[in-house]
Coordinates of C-alpha atoms (C1' of nucleotides) in Angstrom, one line a residue:
Chain A
X146 CA -19.0 9.4 -22.6
X147 CA -19.1 11.7 -19.6
X148 CA -16.7 11.3 -16.6
X149 CA -17.9 10.7 -13.1
X150 CA -17.3 14.4 -12.3
X151 CA -19.3 15.6 -15.4
X152 CA -22.2 13.4 -14.4
X153 CA -22.1 14.9 -10.9
X154 CA -22.2 18.3 -12.6
X155 CA -25.3 17.2 -14.6
X156 CA -27.1 16.1 -11.5
X157 CA -26.3 19.3 -9.6
X158 CA -27.3 21.5 -12.6
X159 CA -30.7 19.9 -13.2
X160 CA -31.3 20.0 -9.5
X161 CA -31.0 23.8 -9.7
X162 CA -33.0 24.0 -12.8
X163 CA -35.9 22.0 -11.5
X164 CA -35.9 22.2 -7.7
X165 CA -39.6 21.1 -7.5
X166 CA -39.5 18.1 -9.9
X167 CA -42.1 15.6 -9.0
X168 CA -44.6 13.1 -10.4
X169 CA -47.1 15.1 -12.5
X170 CA -49.7 12.3 -12.8
X171 CA -52.5 13.2 -10.4
X172 CA -53.3 10.3 -7.9
X173 CA -54.2 9.8 -4.3
X174 CA -53.1 6.1 -3.8
X175 CA -51.0 3.4 -5.3
X176 CA -54.0 2.0 -7.2
X177 CA -54.8 5.3 -8.9
X178 CA -51.1 5.9 -9.7
X179 CA -51.0 2.4 -11.4
X180 CA -54.0 3.2 -13.5
X181 CA -52.6 6.6 -14.4
X182 CA -49.2 5.2 -15.4
X183 CA -50.9 2.5 -17.5
X184 CA -52.9 5.2 -19.3
X185 CA -49.8 7.4 -19.8
X186 CA -48.1 5.2 -22.5
X187 CA -47.6 7.3 -25.7
X188 CA -49.7 10.1 -24.3
X189 CA -49.0 13.3 -22.3
X190 CA -49.5 13.6 -18.6
X191 CA -51.7 16.6 -19.2
X192 CA -54.2 14.5 -21.1
X193 CA -54.0 11.6 -18.6
X194 CA -54.9 14.1 -15.8
X195 CA -57.8 15.5 -17.8
X196 CA -59.2 12.0 -18.2
X197 CA -58.5 10.7 -14.7
X198 CA -60.2 13.7 -13.1
X199 CA -63.5 12.1 -14.1
X200 CA -62.3 8.5 -14.2
X201 CA -61.2 8.4 -10.6
X202 CA -64.5 9.8 -9.5
X203 CA -66.4 7.1 -11.3
X204 CA -64.1 4.2 -10.6
X205 CA -62.7 3.9 -7.1
X206 CA -61.9 0.2 -6.6
X207 CA -60.7 -2.7 -8.8
X208 CA -64.3 -4.0 -8.5
X209 CA -65.6 -0.9 -10.2
X210 CA -63.4 -1.5 -13.3
X211 CA -64.3 -5.2 -13.4
X212 CA -68.1 -4.9 -13.3
X213 CA -68.4 -2.2 -16.0
X214 CA -68.7 -3.4 -19.7
X215 CA -65.4 -3.2 -21.7
X216 CA -67.0 -0.8 -24.2
X217 CA -68.0 1.6 -21.5
X218 CA -64.5 1.8 -20.1
X219 CA -63.1 2.2 -23.6
X220 CA -65.2 5.3 -24.1
X221 CA -64.3 6.6 -20.7
X222 CA -60.6 6.6 -21.7
X223 CA -60.9 7.1 -25.5
X224 CA -59.2 10.5 -25.6
X225 CA -56.0 8.9 -24.3
X226 CA -55.3 6.8 -27.4
X227 CA -54.4 3.1 -27.5
X228 CA -57.6 2.9 -25.6
X229 CA -58.7 -0.7 -26.6
X230 CA -55.5 -2.3 -25.3
X231 CA -55.5 -0.1 -22.2
X232 CA -59.1 -0.8 -21.3
X233 CA -58.6 -4.5 -21.7
X234 CA -55.4 -4.5 -19.6
X235 CA -57.0 -2.5 -16.8
X236 CA -59.9 -4.9 -16.5
X237 CA -57.6 -7.9 -16.6
X238 CA -55.3 -6.4 -14.0
X239 CA -58.1 -5.5 -11.7
X240 CA -59.5 -9.0 -11.9
X241 CA -56.1 -10.4 -10.9
X242 CA -55.8 -7.8 -8.1
X243 CA -59.0 -9.1 -6.6
X244 CA -58.2 -12.8 -7.1
X245 CA -54.6 -12.8 -6.0
X246 CA -53.8 -9.6 -4.1
X247 CA -56.9 -8.8 -2.0
X248 CA -57.5 -5.8 -4.3
X249 CA -54.1 -4.2 -3.5
X250 CA -51.2 -3.3 -5.8
X251 CA -48.3 -5.6 -5.1
X252 CA -45.0 -4.1 -4.1
X253 CA -42.4 -6.3 -5.8
X254 CA -41.2 -5.8 -9.4
X255 CA -41.6 -9.6 -10.0
X256 CA -45.3 -9.4 -9.2
X257 CA -45.9 -6.0 -10.9
X258 CA -44.5 -7.0 -14.3
X259 CA -46.6 -10.1 -14.2
X260 CA -49.7 -7.9 -14.4
X261 CA -51.1 -7.2 -17.9
X262 CA -50.1 -3.8 -19.3
X263 CA -47.4 -3.3 -16.7
X264 CA -43.8 -3.6 -18.0
X265 CA -40.5 -2.7 -16.3
X266 CA -40.9 1.0 -16.8
X267 CA -44.4 1.2 -15.3
X268 CA -43.3 -1.2 -12.5
X269 CA -40.4 1.1 -11.6
X270 CA -42.7 4.2 -11.4
X271 CA -45.0 2.4 -9.1
X272 CA -42.2 1.1 -6.9
X273 CA -40.5 4.5 -6.7
X274 CA -43.4 6.9 -6.5
X275 CA -46.1 4.8 -4.7
X276 CA -43.9 2.8 -2.3
X277 CA -40.7 4.8 -2.0
X278 CA -38.5 1.9 -3.1
X279 CA -35.4 2.6 -5.1
X280 CA -35.9 2.3 -8.9
X281 CA -35.3 4.4 -12.0
X282 CA -38.0 4.3 -14.6
X283 CA -36.6 5.0 -18.1
X284 CA -39.2 6.6 -20.2
X285 CA -38.9 8.5 -23.5
X286 CA -37.5 11.6 -21.8
X287 CA -35.0 9.9 -19.6
X288 CA -33.7 7.8 -22.6
X289 CA -33.4 10.9 -24.9
X290 CA -31.6 13.2 -22.5
X291 CA -29.2 10.7 -21.2
X292 CA -28.2 9.8 -24.7
X293 CA -27.9 13.4 -25.9
X294 CA -25.8 14.3 -22.9
X295 CA -23.5 11.4 -23.4
X296 CA -24.4 9.6 -20.1
X297 CA -25.5 6.6 -22.2
X298 CA -24.8 5.3 -25.7
X299 CA -27.2 5.8 -28.6
X300 CA -27.6 2.0 -29.1
X301 CA -28.5 1.3 -25.5
X302 CA -31.9 -0.2 -24.7
X303 CA -34.0 1.3 -21.9
X304 CA -32.8 -1.5 -19.6
X305 CA -29.2 -0.6 -20.3
X306 CA -29.9 3.0 -19.7
X307 CA -31.5 2.1 -16.4
X308 CA -28.4 0.0 -15.4
X309 CA -26.0 2.8 -16.3
X310 CA -28.0 5.3 -14.2
X311 CA -28.2 2.9 -11.2
X312 CA -24.4 2.6 -11.4
X313 CA -23.6 6.3 -11.8
X314 CA -26.2 7.9 -9.5
X315 CA -26.2 7.3 -5.7
X316 CA -29.1 5.2 -4.7
X317 CA -30.6 7.8 -2.4
X318 CA -30.8 10.1 -5.4
X319 CA -32.5 7.7 -7.8
X320 CA -36.1 8.9 -7.2
X321 CA -35.5 12.6 -7.4
X322 CA -33.0 12.3 -10.2
X323 CA -35.5 10.4 -12.2
X324 CA -38.0 13.2 -11.9
X325 CA -35.5 15.9 -12.6
X326 CA -34.4 14.1 -15.8
X327 CA -38.1 13.9 -16.8
X328 CA -38.6 17.7 -16.2
X329 CA -35.3 18.4 -18.0
X330 CA -36.5 16.4 -21.0
X331 CA -40.1 17.7 -21.0
X332 CA -39.5 21.4 -20.5
X333 CA -35.9 22.1 -21.7
X334 CA -34.2 19.3 -23.6
X335 CA -37.3 18.7 -25.6
X336 CA -37.6 16.2 -28.4
X337 CA -38.5 18.8 -31.1
X338 CA -37.1 22.1 -30.0
X339 CA -34.3 21.5 -27.5
X340 CA -33.2 24.8 -25.8
X341 CA -29.5 24.3 -26.6
X342 CA -28.9 28.0 -26.7
X343 CA -29.5 29.0 -23.0
X344 CA -28.6 25.4 -21.8
X345 CA -26.3 25.4 -18.8
X346 CA -25.1 22.0 -19.9
X347 CA -24.1 23.1 -23.4
X348 CA -20.4 22.9 -22.7
X349 CA -20.4 19.2 -21.9
X350 CA -23.2 18.2 -24.4
X351 CA -21.9 16.7 -27.6
X352 CA -25.4 16.7 -29.2
X353 CA -25.9 20.4 -28.3
X354 CA -22.9 21.5 -30.3
X355 CA -23.8 19.3 -33.2
X356 CA -27.2 20.9 -33.3
X357 CA -26.2 24.5 -33.0
X358 CA -23.7 24.0 -35.9
X359 CA -26.2 22.5 -38.3
X360 CA -29.8 23.3 -37.8
X361 CA -29.6 26.4 -35.6
X362 CA -32.6 26.0 -33.3
Chain B
dC47 C1' -40.1 -5.5 -35.6
dT48 C1' -45.1 -4.1 -35.8
dC49 C1' -49.3 -2.7 -33.9
dC50 C1' -52.1 -0.1 -30.9
dC51 C1' -54.3 5.4 -31.4
dG52 C1' -56.1 10.2 -30.0
dA53 C1' -54.5 15.0 -28.9
dT54 C1' -51.2 18.5 -29.6
dA55 C1' -47.1 21.0 -31.3
dT56 C1' -44.3 22.0 -35.1
Chain C
dA73 C1' -48.5 16.6 -43.2
dT74 C1' -45.4 14.8 -39.7
dA75 C1' -43.5 14.1 -35.0
dT76 C1' -44.2 13.2 -30.4
dC77 C1' -46.3 11.9 -26.0
dA78 C1' -44.1 9.1 -18.4
dG79 C1' -44.9 1.8 -23.3
dG80 C1' -46.4 -3.0 -23.7
dA81 C1' -47.5 -7.2 -26.0
dG82 C1' -47.3 -10.4 -29.9

DNA sequence: CTCCCGATAT
DNA sequence: ATATCAGGAG
């Protein structure tokens, strides 16, 4: 496991590597962000943006999603994958937004995770990115890189990873650190071809050494 | 744990 | 051909 000092070094290093890390899901309000994050499960941001470009032009309010036939919404998001579940969840969620929340996205985690298709990770993204409230969303990238670096244990669940990060990272840095970890995982410490040679964190990364000895990337 | 699932990279 | 992608629900 990394020491407090080493974790500080990780945070400073990825800050230099990705000075402009940010949310890459295109959106112009909390409602659009919520739809985009729901669509993004097991799918690239790039594909989500490709689909939402037309989707957000056609659907602007929860009412728009509720009144269209399920099969039509399914076809509108088909390229995303997992489209039947996602279409169903979006329609259900919009119905609840209208009935219980005056058509607005609620702000608390308790209310967010109650909505169909929204789990803790999606709720944290909405809290942090849409409302500016402190939260760390642990997605596939955050989980992978924190485990490779030795910030977390291999057996940790996403919730345990989140708790470790909340403990080790100053609260005012949660949001930006989350985005830097995503960028680090997406563009450098990638799942398939991690750039261990040329990695500024190689010295403290146990997984990096293991990889360069065996496979040779 | 399994299922949902198309697009892209390797 | 197989792995992976800003996961969630049963």
